[in-house]
Tab-separated table of N, CA and C and ligand atoms in Angstrom:
chain	number	residue	atom	x	y	z
A	928	MET	N	9.473	-8.243	11.477
A	928	MET	CA	10.050	-9.542	11.810
A	928	MET	C	11.118	-9.902	10.774
A	929	ILE	N	12.271	-10.359	11.262
A	929	ILE	CA	13.397	-10.670	10.375
A	929	ILE	C	13.602	-12.186	10.300
A	930	ILE	N	13.768	-12.697	9.096
A	930	ILE	CA	14.110	-14.108	8.925
A	930	ILE	C	15.543	-14.184	8.411
A	931	ASN	N	16.358	-14.978	9.082
A	931	ASN	CA	17.738	-15.140	8.672
A	931	ASN	C	17.816	-16.133	7.511
A	932	LEU	N	18.421	-15.698	6.412
A	932	LEU	CA	18.456	-16.523	5.210
A	932	LEU	C	19.709	-17.382	5.097
A	933	SER	N	20.665	-17.208	6.010
A	933	SER	CA	21.927	-17.936	5.826
A	933	SER	C	21.735	-19.448	5.952
A	934	ASP	N	20.767	-19.860	6.759
A	934	ASP	CA	20.507	-21.286	6.924
A	934	ASP	C	20.014	-21.917	5.622
A	935	VAL	N	19.023	-21.281	4.989
A	935	VAL	CA	18.465	-21.843	3.760
A	935	VAL	C	19.487	-21.784	2.618
A	936	LEU	N	20.421	-20.827	2.710
A	936	LEU	CA	21.425	-20.695	1.652
A	936	LEU	C	22.550	-21.707	1.802
A	937	SER	N	22.616	-22.378	2.942
A	937	SER	CA	23.719	-23.302	3.188
A	937	SER	C	23.615	-24.556	2.340
A	938	ASP	N	22.407	-24.937	1.959
A	938	ASP	CA	22.219	-26.135	1.153
A	938	ASP	C	21.331	-25.851	-0.041
A	939	GLN	N	21.739	-26.356	-1.205
A	939	GLN	CA	20.907	-26.172	-2.387
A	939	GLN	C	19.612	-26.980	-2.225
A	940	HIS	N	18.544	-26.451	-2.764
A	940	HIS	CA	17.210	-27.072	-2.726
A	940	HIS	C	16.614	-27.119	-1.328
A	941	LYS	N	17.281	-26.457	-0.400
A	941	LYS	CA	16.727	-26.436	0.942
A	941	LYS	C	15.549	-25.454	1.002
A	942	THR	N	14.587	-25.769	1.827
A	942	THR	CA	13.433	-24.884	1.989
A	942	THR	C	13.219	-24.617	3.474
A	943	VAL	N	12.970	-23.383	3.811
A	943	VAL	CA	12.555	-23.100	5.188
A	943	VAL	C	11.160	-22.512	5.151
A	944	GLU	N	10.392	-22.854	6.140
A	944	GLU	CA	9.027	-22.394	6.199
A	944	GLU	C	8.801	-21.858	7.599
A	945	GLU	N	8.270	-20.649	7.669
A	945	GLU	CA	8.030	-20.062	8.989
A	945	GLU	C	6.731	-19.269	8.968
A	946	THR	N	6.083	-19.237	10.119
A	946	THR	CA	4.918	-18.374	10.258
A	946	THR	C	5.276	-17.338	11.314
A	947	VAL	N	5.313	-16.088	10.887
A	947	VAL	CA	5.800	-15.023	11.770
A	947	VAL	C	4.749	-13.921	11.903
A	948	PRO	N	4.775	-13.225	13.028
A	948	PRO	CA	3.808	-12.121	13.177
A	948	PRO	C	4.181	-10.920	12.320
A	949	LEU	N	3.157	-10.212	11.881
A	949	LEU	CA	3.373	-8.945	11.186
A	949	LEU	C	3.521	-7.900	12.282
A	950	THR	N	4.585	-7.119	12.267
A	950	THR	CA	4.794	-6.200	13.399
A	950	THR	C	4.502	-4.743	13.064
A	951	MET	N	4.290	-4.431	11.791
A	951	MET	CA	4.072	-3.011	11.480
A	951	MET	C	2.649	-2.568	11.849
A	952	ASP	N	2.549	-1.346	12.347
A	952	ASP	CA	1.260	-0.794	12.762
A	952	ASP	C	0.604	0.026	11.674
A	953	GLU	N	1.396	0.426	10.701
A	953	GLU	CA	0.830	1.230	9.622
A	953	GLU	C	1.616	1.008	8.341
A	954	ILE	N	0.939	1.288	7.228
A	954	ILE	CA	1.581	1.203	5.920
A	954	ILE	C	1.936	2.627	5.527
A	955	ARG	N	3.208	2.857	5.256
A	955	ARG	CA	3.628	4.217	4.886
A	955	ARG	C	3.784	4.319	3.382
A	956	LEU	N	2.990	5.207	2.803
A	956	LEU	CA	3.083	5.459	1.370
A	956	LEU	C	3.314	6.942	1.169
A	957	LYS	N	3.613	7.311	-0.072
A	957	LYS	CA	3.814	8.732	-0.371
A	957	LYS	C	2.548	9.515	-0.060
A	958	SER	N	1.376	8.875	-0.268
A	958	SER	CA	0.111	9.583	-0.073
A	958	SER	C	-0.299	9.666	1.398
A	959	GLY	N	0.422	9.002	2.294
A	959	GLY	CA	0.080	9.085	3.709
A	959	GLY	C	0.370	7.788	4.435
A	960	ASN	N	0.018	7.755	5.731
A	960	ASN	CA	0.198	6.555	6.539
A	960	ASN	C	-1.172	5.942	6.834
A	961	TYR	N	-1.257	4.633	6.664
A	961	TYR	CA	-2.540	3.962	6.808
A	961	TYR	C	-2.462	2.902	7.897
A	962	PRO	N	-3.262	3.036	8.972
A	962	PRO	CA	-3.160	2.103	10.092
A	962	PRO	C	-3.613	0.687	9.736
A	963	VAL	N	-2.847	-0.283	10.212
A	963	VAL	CA	-3.222	-1.693	10.066
A	963	VAL	C	-4.141	-2.001	11.248
A	964	VAL	N	-5.403	-2.371	10.970
A	964	VAL	CA	-6.371	-2.554	12.045
A	964	VAL	C	-6.649	-4.021	12.351
A	965	GLU	N	-6.205	-4.903	11.491
A	965	GLU	CA	-6.419	-6.326	11.708
A	965	GLU	C	-5.320	-7.067	10.977
A	966	ARG	N	-4.776	-8.124	11.601
A	966	ARG	CA	-3.679	-8.827	10.924
A	966	ARG	C	-3.679	-10.298	11.280
A	967	GLU	N	-3.151	-11.077	10.368
A	967	GLU	CA	-2.937	-12.499	10.587
A	967	GLU	C	-1.431	-12.720	10.519
A	968	PRO	N	-0.940	-13.790	11.146
A	968	PRO	CA	0.486	-14.092	10.986
A	968	PRO	C	0.813	-14.311	9.508
A	969	VAL	N	2.065	-14.087	9.158
A	969	VAL	CA	2.484	-14.223	7.765
A	969	VAL	C	3.164	-15.579	7.570
A	970	HIS	N	2.659	-16.324	6.616
A	970	HIS	CA	3.283	-17.604	6.282
A	970	HIS	C	4.331	-17.349	5.203
A	971	VAL	N	5.583	-17.678	5.509
A	971	VAL	CA	6.680	-17.421	4.575
A	971	VAL	C	7.382	-18.734	4.238
A	972	ARG	N	7.607	-18.961	2.955
A	972	ARG	CA	8.383	-20.129	2.550
A	972	ARG	C	9.521	-19.656	1.655
A	973	VAL	N	10.749	-20.006	2.030
A	973	VAL	CA	11.907	-19.600	1.237
A	973	VAL	C	12.570	-20.850	0.684
A	974	GLU	N	12.728	-20.848	-0.631
A	974	GLU	CA	13.303	-22.012	-1.287
A	974	GLU	C	14.613	-21.604	-1.957
A	975	HIS	N	15.646	-22.370	-1.703
A	975	HIS	CA	16.948	-22.106	-2.307
A	975	HIS	C	16.978	-22.766	-3.690
A	976	VAL	N	17.019	-21.955	-4.749
A	976	VAL	CA	16.957	-22.508	-6.102
A	976	VAL	C	18.337	-22.998	-6.524
A	977	LYS	N	19.289	-22.054	-6.653
A	977	LYS	CA	20.679	-22.390	-6.960
A	977	LYS	C	21.526	-21.158	-6.693
A	978	GLY	N	22.825	-21.349	-6.593
A	978	GLY	CA	23.705	-20.211	-6.331
A	978	GLY	C	23.209	-19.461	-5.114
A	979	LYS	N	22.896	-18.188	-5.315
A	979	LYS	CA	22.296	-17.428	-4.208
A	979	LYS	C	20.898	-16.960	-4.570
A	980	GLU	N	20.260	-17.750	-5.431
A	980	GLU	CA	18.909	-17.392	-5.850
A	980	GLU	C	17.864	-18.045	-4.962
A	981	LEU	N	16.909	-17.230	-4.569
A	981	LEU	CA	15.851	-17.701	-3.672
A	981	LEU	C	14.479	-17.447	-4.276
A	982	LEU	N	13.557	-18.338	-3.961
A	982	LEU	CA	12.154	-18.069	-4.252
A	982	LEU	C	11.510	-17.793	-2.907
A	983	ILE	N	10.964	-16.616	-2.771
A	983	ILE	CA	10.354	-16.233	-1.499
A	983	ILE	C	8.848	-16.149	-1.701
A	984	HIS	N	8.139	-17.015	-0.982
A	984	HIS	CA	6.689	-17.006	-1.079
A	984	HIS	C	6.115	-16.494	0.246
A	985	ALA	N	5.077	-15.690	0.174
A	985	ALA	CA	4.431	-15.219	1.400
A	985	ALA	C	2.935	-15.116	1.202
A	986	ASP	N	2.177	-15.471	2.222
A	986	ASP	CA	0.738	-15.218	2.186
A	986	ASP	C	0.229	-14.888	3.580
A	987	THR	N	-0.783	-14.037	3.600
A	987	THR	CA	-1.377	-13.606	4.860
A	987	THR	C	-2.647	-12.831	4.525
A	988	SER	N	-3.288	-12.282	5.537
A	988	SER	CA	-4.360	-11.332	5.263
A	988	SER	C	-4.297	-10.244	6.320
A	989	LEU	N	-4.644	-9.045	5.918
A	989	LEU	CA	-4.639	-7.930	6.861
A	989	LEU	C	-5.629	-6.874	6.394
A	990	SER	N	-6.118	-6.090	7.351
A	990	SER	CA	-7.037	-5.006	7.008
A	990	SER	C	-6.409	-3.676	7.366
A	991	VAL	N	-6.605	-2.722	6.467
A	991	VAL	CA	-6.003	-1.404	6.608
A	991	VAL	C	-7.107	-0.364	6.487
A	992	ASN	N	-7.049	0.679	7.315
A	992	ASN	CA	-8.010	1.770	7.175
A	992	ASN	C	-7.551	2.735	6.085
A	993	ILE	N	-8.395	2.905	5.085
A	993	ILE	CA	-8.095	3.829	3.989
A	993	ILE	C	-9.270	4.798	3.892
A	994	PRO	N	-9.014	6.106	3.854
A	994	PRO	CA	-10.135	7.051	3.795
A	994	PRO	C	-10.924	6.931	2.493
A	995	CYS	N	-12.246	7.067	2.614
A	995	CYS	CA	-13.123	7.086	1.442
A	995	CYS	C	-12.690	8.235	0.538
A	996	ASP	N	-12.668	7.958	-0.750
A	996	ASP	CA	-12.214	8.940	-1.725
A	996	ASP	C	-13.080	10.201	-1.728
A	997	ARG	N	-14.358	10.076	-1.341
A	997	ARG	CA	-15.257	11.233	-1.393
A	997	ARG	C	-15.491	11.874	-0.028
A	998	CYS	N	-15.771	11.072	1.016
A	998	CYS	CA	-16.155	11.673	2.300
A	998	CYS	C	-15.049	11.570	3.348
A	999	LEU	N	-13.971	10.896	3.045
A	999	LEU	CA	-12.801	10.771	3.919
A	999	LEU	C	-13.034	9.917	5.160
A	1000	ASP	N	-14.210	9.298	5.294
A	1000	ASP	CA	-14.429	8.364	6.399
A	1000	ASP	C	-13.519	7.155	6.219
A	1001	ASP	N	-13.051	6.589	7.343
A	1001	ASP	CA	-12.198	5.408	7.241
A	1001	ASP	C	-12.968	4.221	6.677
A	1002	VAL	N	-12.374	3.551	5.740
A	1002	VAL	CA	-12.953	2.339	5.181
A	1002	VAL	C	-11.979	1.202	5.476
A	1003	ARG	N	-12.505	0.117	6.048
A	1003	ARG	CA	-11.656	-1.029	6.332
A	1003	ARG	C	-11.453	-1.826	5.045
A	1004	TYR	N	-10.233	-1.875	4.584
A	1004	TYR	CA	-9.950	-2.519	3.304
A	1004	TYR	C	-9.111	-3.760	3.554
A	1005	GLU	N	-9.584	-4.900	3.072
A	1005	GLU	CA	-8.866	-6.143	3.338
A	1005	GLU	C	-7.948	-6.520	2.172
A	1006	PHE	N	-6.709	-6.816	2.519
A	1006	PHE	CA	-5.745	-7.324	1.541
A	1006	PHE	C	-5.501	-8.795	1.836
A	1007	VAL	N	-5.411	-9.596	0.795
A	1007	VAL	CA	-5.058	-11.011	0.977
A	1007	VAL	C	-3.856	-11.322	0.087
A	1008	PRO	N	-2.686	-10.774	0.450
A	1008	PRO	CA	-1.511	-10.983	-0.395
A	1008	PRO	C	-1.095	-12.454	-0.416
A	1009	ASN	N	-0.717	-12.903	-1.578
A	1009	ASN	CA	-0.287	-14.291	-1.778
A	1009	ASN	C	0.616	-14.242	-3.015
A	1010	PHE	N	1.926	-14.258	-2.798
A	1010	PHE	CA	2.824	-13.980	-3.921
A	1010	PHE	C	4.164	-14.687	-3.749
A	1011	THR	N	4.884	-14.775	-4.842
A	1011	THR	CA	6.218	-15.374	-4.837
A	1011	THR	C	7.181	-14.438	-5.542
A	1012	LYS	N	8.330	-14.230	-4.946
A	1012	LYS	CA	9.340	-13.375	-5.566
A	1012	LYS	C	10.627	-14.154	-5.765
A	1013	HIS	N	11.253	-13.889	-6.890
A	1013	HIS	CA	12.542	-14.493	-7.162
A	1013	HIS	C	13.609	-13.454	-6.844
A	1014	VAL	N	14.529	-13.800	-5.950
A	1014	VAL	CA	15.543	-12.837	-5.525
A	1014	VAL	C	16.921	-13.492	-5.574
A	1015	ASP	N	17.869	-12.778	-6.128
A	1015	ASP	CA	19.256	-13.247	-6.127
A	1015	ASP	C	20.034	-12.426	-5.098
A	1016	VAL	N	20.305	-13.033	-3.943
A	1016	VAL	CA	20.993	-12.269	-2.891
A	1016	VAL	C	22.495	-12.188	-3.161
A	1017	GLY	N	22.948	-12.808	-4.278
A	1017	GLY	CA	24.357	-12.711	-4.645
A	1017	GLY	C	24.661	-11.425	-5.398
A	1018	LEU	N	23.606	-10.693	-5.775
A	1018	LEU	CA	23.804	-9.435	-6.492
A	1018	LEU	C	24.392	-8.385	-5.558
A	1019	SER	N	25.024	-7.396	-6.159
A	1019	SER	CA	25.543	-6.291	-5.347
A	1019	SER	C	24.359	-5.497	-4.794
A	1020	ASP	N	24.622	-4.673	-3.807
A	1020	ASP	CA	23.550	-3.879	-3.200
A	1020	ASP	C	22.797	-3.055	-4.243
A	1021	ALA	N	23.572	-2.438	-5.150
A	1021	ALA	CA	22.951	-1.569	-6.158
A	1021	ALA	C	22.054	-2.378	-7.090
A	1022	GLU	N	22.564	-3.533	-7.538
A	1022	GLU	CA	21.773	-4.380	-8.435
A	1022	GLU	C	20.511	-4.878	-7.736
A	1023	LEU	N	20.682	-5.228	-6.466
A	1023	LEU	CA	19.565	-5.764	-5.691
A	1023	LEU	C	18.488	-4.700	-5.512
A	1024	THR	N	18.927	-3.489	-5.199
A	1024	THR	CA	17.980	-2.394	-5.006
A	1024	THR	C	17.148	-2.195	-6.263
A	1025	GLU	N	17.801	-2.303	-7.418
A	1025	GLU	CA	17.080	-2.130	-8.677
A	1025	GLU	C	16.073	-3.266	-8.865
A	1026	GLU	N	16.520	-4.478	-8.568
A	1026	GLU	CA	15.647	-5.629	-8.773
A	1026	GLU	C	14.476	-5.628	-7.797
A	1027	LEU	N	14.672	-5.119	-6.619
A	1027	LEU	CA	13.617	-5.146	-5.604
A	1027	LEU	C	12.761	-3.889	-5.639
A	1028	ASP	N	12.798	-3.151	-6.756
A	1028	ASP	CA	12.011	-1.916	-6.861
A	1028	ASP	C	12.342	-0.954	-5.735
A	1029	GLU	N	13.589	-0.889	-5.383
A	1029	GLU	CA	14.064	0.069	-4.386
A	1029	GLU	C	13.478	-0.111	-2.999
A	1030	SER	N	12.831	-1.233	-2.758
A	1030	SER	CA	12.365	-1.450	-1.391
A	1030	SER	C	13.277	-2.521	-0.802
A	1031	ASN	N	14.011	-2.143	0.201
A	1031	ASN	CA	15.047	-3.046	0.690
A	1031	ASN	C	14.514	-4.039	1.705
A	1032	PHE	N	13.764	-5.029	1.225
A	1032	PHE	CA	13.300	-6.024	2.179
A	1032	PHE	C	14.355	-7.089	2.430
A	1033	ILE	N	15.455	-7.015	1.681
A	1033	ILE	CA	16.572	-7.906	1.986
A	1033	ILE	C	17.788	-7.064	2.309
A	1034	ASP	N	18.382	-7.346	3.460
A	1034	ASP	CA	19.577	-6.636	3.877
A	1034	ASP	C	20.600	-7.704	4.215
A	1035	GLY	N	21.609	-7.839	3.352
A	1035	GLY	CA	22.560	-8.924	3.571
A	1035	GLY	C	21.824	-10.243	3.454
A	1036	TYR	N	21.844	-11.055	4.497
A	1036	TYR	CA	21.135	-12.338	4.472
A	1036	TYR	C	19.900	-12.298	5.370
A	1037	HIS	N	19.365	-11.103	5.553
A	1037	HIS	CA	18.185	-10.963	6.398
A	1037	HIS	C	16.978	-10.529	5.576
A	1038	LEU	N	15.893	-11.272	5.743
A	1038	LEU	CA	14.649	-10.930	5.054
A	1038	LEU	C	13.744	-10.208	6.044
A	1039	ASP	N	13.383	-8.977	5.699
A	1039	ASP	CA	12.496	-8.182	6.543
A	1039	ASP	C	11.051	-8.424	6.060
A	1040	VAL	N	10.306	-9.198	6.829
A	1040	VAL	CA	8.968	-9.622	6.392
A	1040	VAL	C	8.003	-8.436	6.288
A	1041	ASP	N	8.081	-7.498	7.217
A	1041	ASP	CA	7.218	-6.305	7.145
A	1041	ASP	C	7.474	-5.534	5.849
A	1042	ALA	N	8.746	-5.339	5.542
A	1042	ALA	CA	9.096	-4.579	4.331
A	1042	ALA	C	8.663	-5.331	3.074
A	1043	LEU	N	8.791	-6.656	3.107
A	1043	LEU	CA	8.355	-7.493	1.981
A	1043	LEU	C	6.858	-7.301	1.737
A	1044	LEU	N	6.082	-7.331	2.817
A	1044	LEU	CA	4.630	-7.170	2.713
A	1044	LEU	C	4.266	-5.757	2.255
A	1045	ALA	N	4.929	-4.759	2.845
A	1045	ALA	CA	4.631	-3.366	2.497
A	1045	ALA	C	4.869	-3.151	1.006
A	1046	ASN	N	5.955	-3.722	0.504
A	1046	ASN	CA	6.292	-3.627	-0.905
A	1046	ASN	C	5.184	-4.224	-1.782
A	1047	GLU	N	4.656	-5.355	-1.342
A	1047	GLU	CA	3.609	-6.025	-2.107
A	1047	GLU	C	2.301	-5.219	-2.069
A	1048	LEU	N	1.981	-4.661	-0.895
A	1048	LEU	CA	0.724	-3.911	-0.768
A	1048	LEU	C	0.702	-2.688	-1.686
A	1049	VAL	N	1.869	-2.081	-1.879
A	1049	VAL	CA	1.941	-0.920	-2.767
A	1049	VAL	C	1.426	-1.305	-4.152
A	1050	SER	N	1.821	-2.502	-4.621
A	1050	SER	CA	1.397	-2.904	-5.961
A	1050	SER	C	-0.067	-3.343	-5.987
A	1051	GLU	N	-0.618	-3.691	-4.820
A	1051	GLU	CA	-2.031	-4.098	-4.776
A	1051	GLU	C	-2.947	-2.946	-4.357
A	1052	TRP	N	-2.339	-1.791	-4.061
A	1052	TRP	CA	-3.111	-0.688	-3.475
A	1052	TRP	C	-4.248	-0.247	-4.388
A	1053	PRO	N	-5.478	-0.091	-3.864
A	1053	PRO	CA	-6.603	0.306	-4.721
A	1053	PRO	C	-6.462	1.753	-5.186
A	1054	VAL	N	-6.869	2.012	-6.420
A	1054	VAL	CA	-6.799	3.368	-6.964
A	1054	VAL	C	-7.776	4.266	-6.217
A	1055	LYS	N	-8.926	3.707	-5.869
A	1055	LYS	CA	-9.982	4.500	-5.267
A	1055	LYS	C	-10.751	3.620	-4.282
A	1056	VAL	N	-11.014	4.139	-3.083
A	1056	VAL	CA	-11.799	3.401	-2.104
A	1056	VAL	C	-13.026	4.236	-1.777
A	1057	LEU	N	-14.203	3.623	-1.851
A	1057	LEU	CA	-15.424	4.333	-1.487
A	1057	LEU	C	-16.078	3.608	-0.315
A	1058	CYS	N	-16.661	4.368	0.647
A	1058	CYS	CA	-17.326	3.737	1.788
A	1058	CYS	C	-18.573	2.999	1.306
A	1059	ARG	N	-19.199	3.520	0.255
A	1059	ARG	CA	-20.307	2.836	-0.419
A	1059	ARG	C	-20.419	3.434	-1.821
A	1060	ASP	N	-21.025	2.677	-2.722
A	1060	ASP	CA	-21.031	3.103	-4.125
A	1060	ASP	C	-21.655	4.481	-4.323
A	1061	ASP	N	-22.675	4.778	-3.516
A	1061	ASP	CA	-23.376	6.051	-3.737
A	1061	ASP	C	-22.992	7.097	-2.685
A	1062	CYS	N	-21.771	7.019	-2.187
A	1062	CYS	CA	-21.312	8.013	-1.203
A	1062	CYS	C	-21.498	9.414	-1.776
A	1063	LYS	N	-22.110	10.301	-0.977
A	1063	LYS	CA	-22.405	11.656	-1.475
A	1063	LYS	C	-21.236	12.616	-1.275
A	1064	GLY	N	-20.255	12.192	-0.481
A	1064	GLY	CA	-19.072	13.033	-0.301
A	1064	GLY	C	-19.292	14.197	0.644
A	1065	LEU	N	-18.376	15.156	0.591
A	1065	LEU	CA	-18.432	16.314	1.472
A	1065	LEU	C	-18.880	17.540	0.687
A	1066	CYS	N	-19.586	18.445	1.383
A	1066	CYS	CA	-19.925	19.728	0.761
A	1066	CYS	C	-18.613	20.465	0.503
A	1067	ARG	N	-18.489	21.008	-0.704
A	1067	ARG	CA	-17.218	21.658	-1.048
A	1067	ARG	C	-17.074	23.039	-0.402
A	1068	VAL	N	-18.158	23.532	0.181
A	1068	VAL	CA	-18.088	24.838	0.826
A	1068	VAL	C	-17.835	24.703	2.327
A	1069	CYS	N	-18.704	23.937	3.021
A	1069	CYS	CA	-18.597	23.897	4.476
A	1069	CYS	C	-18.008	22.594	5.010
A	1070	GLY	N	-17.831	21.587	4.140
A	1070	GLY	CA	-17.217	20.346	4.598
A	1070	GLY	C	-18.168	19.360	5.244
A	1071	GLN	N	-19.455	19.692	5.285
A	1071	GLN	CA	-20.455	18.782	5.851
A	1071	GLN	C	-20.433	17.445	5.099
A	1072	ASN	N	-20.442	16.339	5.882
A	1072	ASN	CA	-20.543	15.013	5.268
A	1072	ASN	C	-21.984	14.837	4.792
A	1073	LEU	N	-22.185	14.798	3.495
A	1073	LEU	CA	-23.541	14.791	2.943
A	1073	LEU	C	-24.232	13.434	3.069
A	1074	ASN	N	-23.508	12.422	3.580
A	1074	ASN	CA	-24.152	11.134	3.880
A	1074	ASN	C	-24.916	11.222	5.189
A	1075	THR	N	-24.456	12.094	6.084
A	1075	THR	CA	-25.032	12.135	7.424
A	1075	THR	C	-25.902	13.370	7.652
A	1076	GLY	N	-25.933	14.301	6.708
A	1076	GLY	CA	-26.763	15.485	6.887
A	1076	GLY	C	-26.675	16.361	5.652
A	1077	SER	N	-27.436	17.439	5.655
A	1077	SER	CA	-27.370	18.339	4.509
A	1077	SER	C	-26.981	19.726	5.001
A	1078	CYS	N	-26.738	20.623	4.080
A	1078	CYS	CA	-26.377	21.984	4.453
A	1078	CYS	C	-27.052	22.938	3.482
A	1079	ASP	N	-26.939	24.218	3.731
A	1079	ASP	CA	-27.631	25.198	2.885
A	1079	ASP	C	-26.714	25.887	1.891
A	1080	CYS	N	-25.514	25.327	1.734
A	1080	CYS	CA	-24.573	25.993	0.836
A	1080	CYS	C	-25.023	25.836	-0.608
A	1081	GLU	N	-24.651	26.817	-1.432
A	1081	GLU	CA	-24.847	26.666	-2.858
A	1081	GLU	C	-23.640	25.923	-3.378
A	1082	ASP	N	-23.885	24.984	-4.264
A	1082	ASP	CA	-22.753	24.232	-4.803
A	1082	ASP	C	-22.047	25.074	-5.856
A	1083	PRO	N	-20.823	25.517	-5.561
A	1083	PRO	CA	-20.112	26.376	-6.524
A	1083	PRO	C	-19.735	25.611	-7.785
A	1084	GLY	N	-19.817	24.282	-7.721
A	1084	GLY	CA	-19.432	23.484	-8.878
A	1084	GLY	C	-20.582	23.253	-9.837
A	1085	LEU	N	-21.792	23.781	-9.489
A	1085	LEU	CA	-22.962	23.509	-10.321
A	1085	LEU	C	-22.780	23.982	-11.749
A	1086	ASP	N	-22.241	25.161	-11.908
A	1086	ASP	CA	-22.018	25.677	-13.252
A	1086	ASP	C	-20.554	26.092	-13.394
A	1087	PRO	N	-19.718	25.163	-13.832
A	1087	PRO	CA	-18.286	25.448	-13.889
A	1087	PRO	C	-17.961	26.626	-14.794
A	1088	ARG	N	-18.798	26.882	-15.817
A	1088	ARG	CA	-18.505	28.002	-16.718
A	1088	ARG	C	-18.554	29.328	-15.960
A	1089	MET	N	-19.497	29.412	-15.013
A	1089	MET	CA	-19.621	30.643	-14.237
A	1089	MET	C	-18.377	30.917	-13.414
A	1090	SER	N	-17.815	29.870	-12.801
A	1090	SER	CA	-16.673	30.116	-11.937
A	1090	SER	C	-15.448	30.524	-12.761
A	1091	VAL	N	-15.359	30.018	-14.004
A	1091	VAL	CA	-14.253	30.438	-14.866
A	1091	VAL	C	-14.374	31.933	-15.137
A	1092	VAL	N	-15.582	32.368	-15.465
A	1092	VAL	CA	-15.820	33.797	-15.728
A	1092	VAL	C	-15.498	34.619	-14.485
A	1093	ARG	N	-15.927	34.109	-13.332
A	1093	ARG	CA	-15.680	34.820	-12.079
A	1093	ARG	C	-14.180	34.978	-11.831
A	1094	ASP	N	-13.434	33.880	-12.055
A	1094	ASP	CA	-11.984	33.930	-11.838
A	1094	ASP	C	-11.335	34.926	-12.788
A	1095	LEU	N	-11.774	34.913	-14.036
A	1095	LEU	CA	-11.225	35.842	-15.018
A	1095	LEU	C	-11.444	37.286	-14.575
A	1096	PHE	N	-12.657	37.502	-14.113
A	1096	PHE	CA	-13.036	38.847	-13.682
A	1096	PHE	C	-12.162	39.297	-12.514
A	1097	LYS	N	-11.940	38.359	-11.586
A	1097	LYS	CA	-11.135	38.640	-10.417
A	1097	LYS	C	-9.710	39.017	-10.846
A	1098	ASN	N	-9.170	38.254	-11.793
A	1098	ASN	CA	-7.816	38.515	-12.275
A	1098	ASN	C	-7.711	39.906	-12.900
A	1099	PHE	N	-8.750	40.271	-13.646
A	1099	PHE	CA	-8.758	41.575	-14.291
A	1099	PHE	C	-8.683	42.692	-13.245
A	1100	LYS	N	-9.473	42.492	-12.184
A	1100	LYS	CA	-9.515	43.547	-11.163
A	1100	LYS	C	-8.183	43.712	-10.474
A	1101	GLU	N	-7.444	42.552	-10.339
A	1101	GLU	CA	-6.171	42.619	-9.632
A	1101	GLU	C	-5.098	43.318	-10.447
A	1102	VAL	N	-5.241	43.286	-11.784
A	1102	VAL	CA	-4.201	43.870	-12.647
A	1102	VAL	C	-4.145	45.399	-12.508
B	112	LIG	ZN1	-17.674	7.989	1.603
B	113	LIG	ZN1	-22.185	23.120	2.921
């Protein structure tokens, strides 16, 4: 969803307030794409400070499916972003890109609300998501989800010293 900023920029101290739908279906990060499974409209308030400086405030809530760090099952993770950004749209494109952390949620006098939110979620993104604290994860041999069943594999990670020796031995044979 795009909000036109030229109106708020026409008068100093002017404020525009809008509630707009979030239109993105997934969050795209370097580590993958994460589907948005639940969303609320985004409340946006833009305040004209002076010159071409704006204070952009946004709040909403949305849920995203993020795979469990151990078993890869989808975990519904709720974000409740509520933030304010100071942006000078009078800066050149290059300066603006630097100030906006290279995420172009402002293009000319247009504010891209999806891009603004995506940018914020990156900074709020959890380092690790677990489906539950004691998730047993996947068997490293056969891939069985150990929360839902067991398998007969030997855990190759039980004695890491042994596998180092094994690898060394393998390398020797290849030479
Ligand atoms: Zn898990
Ligand atoms: Zn197994």
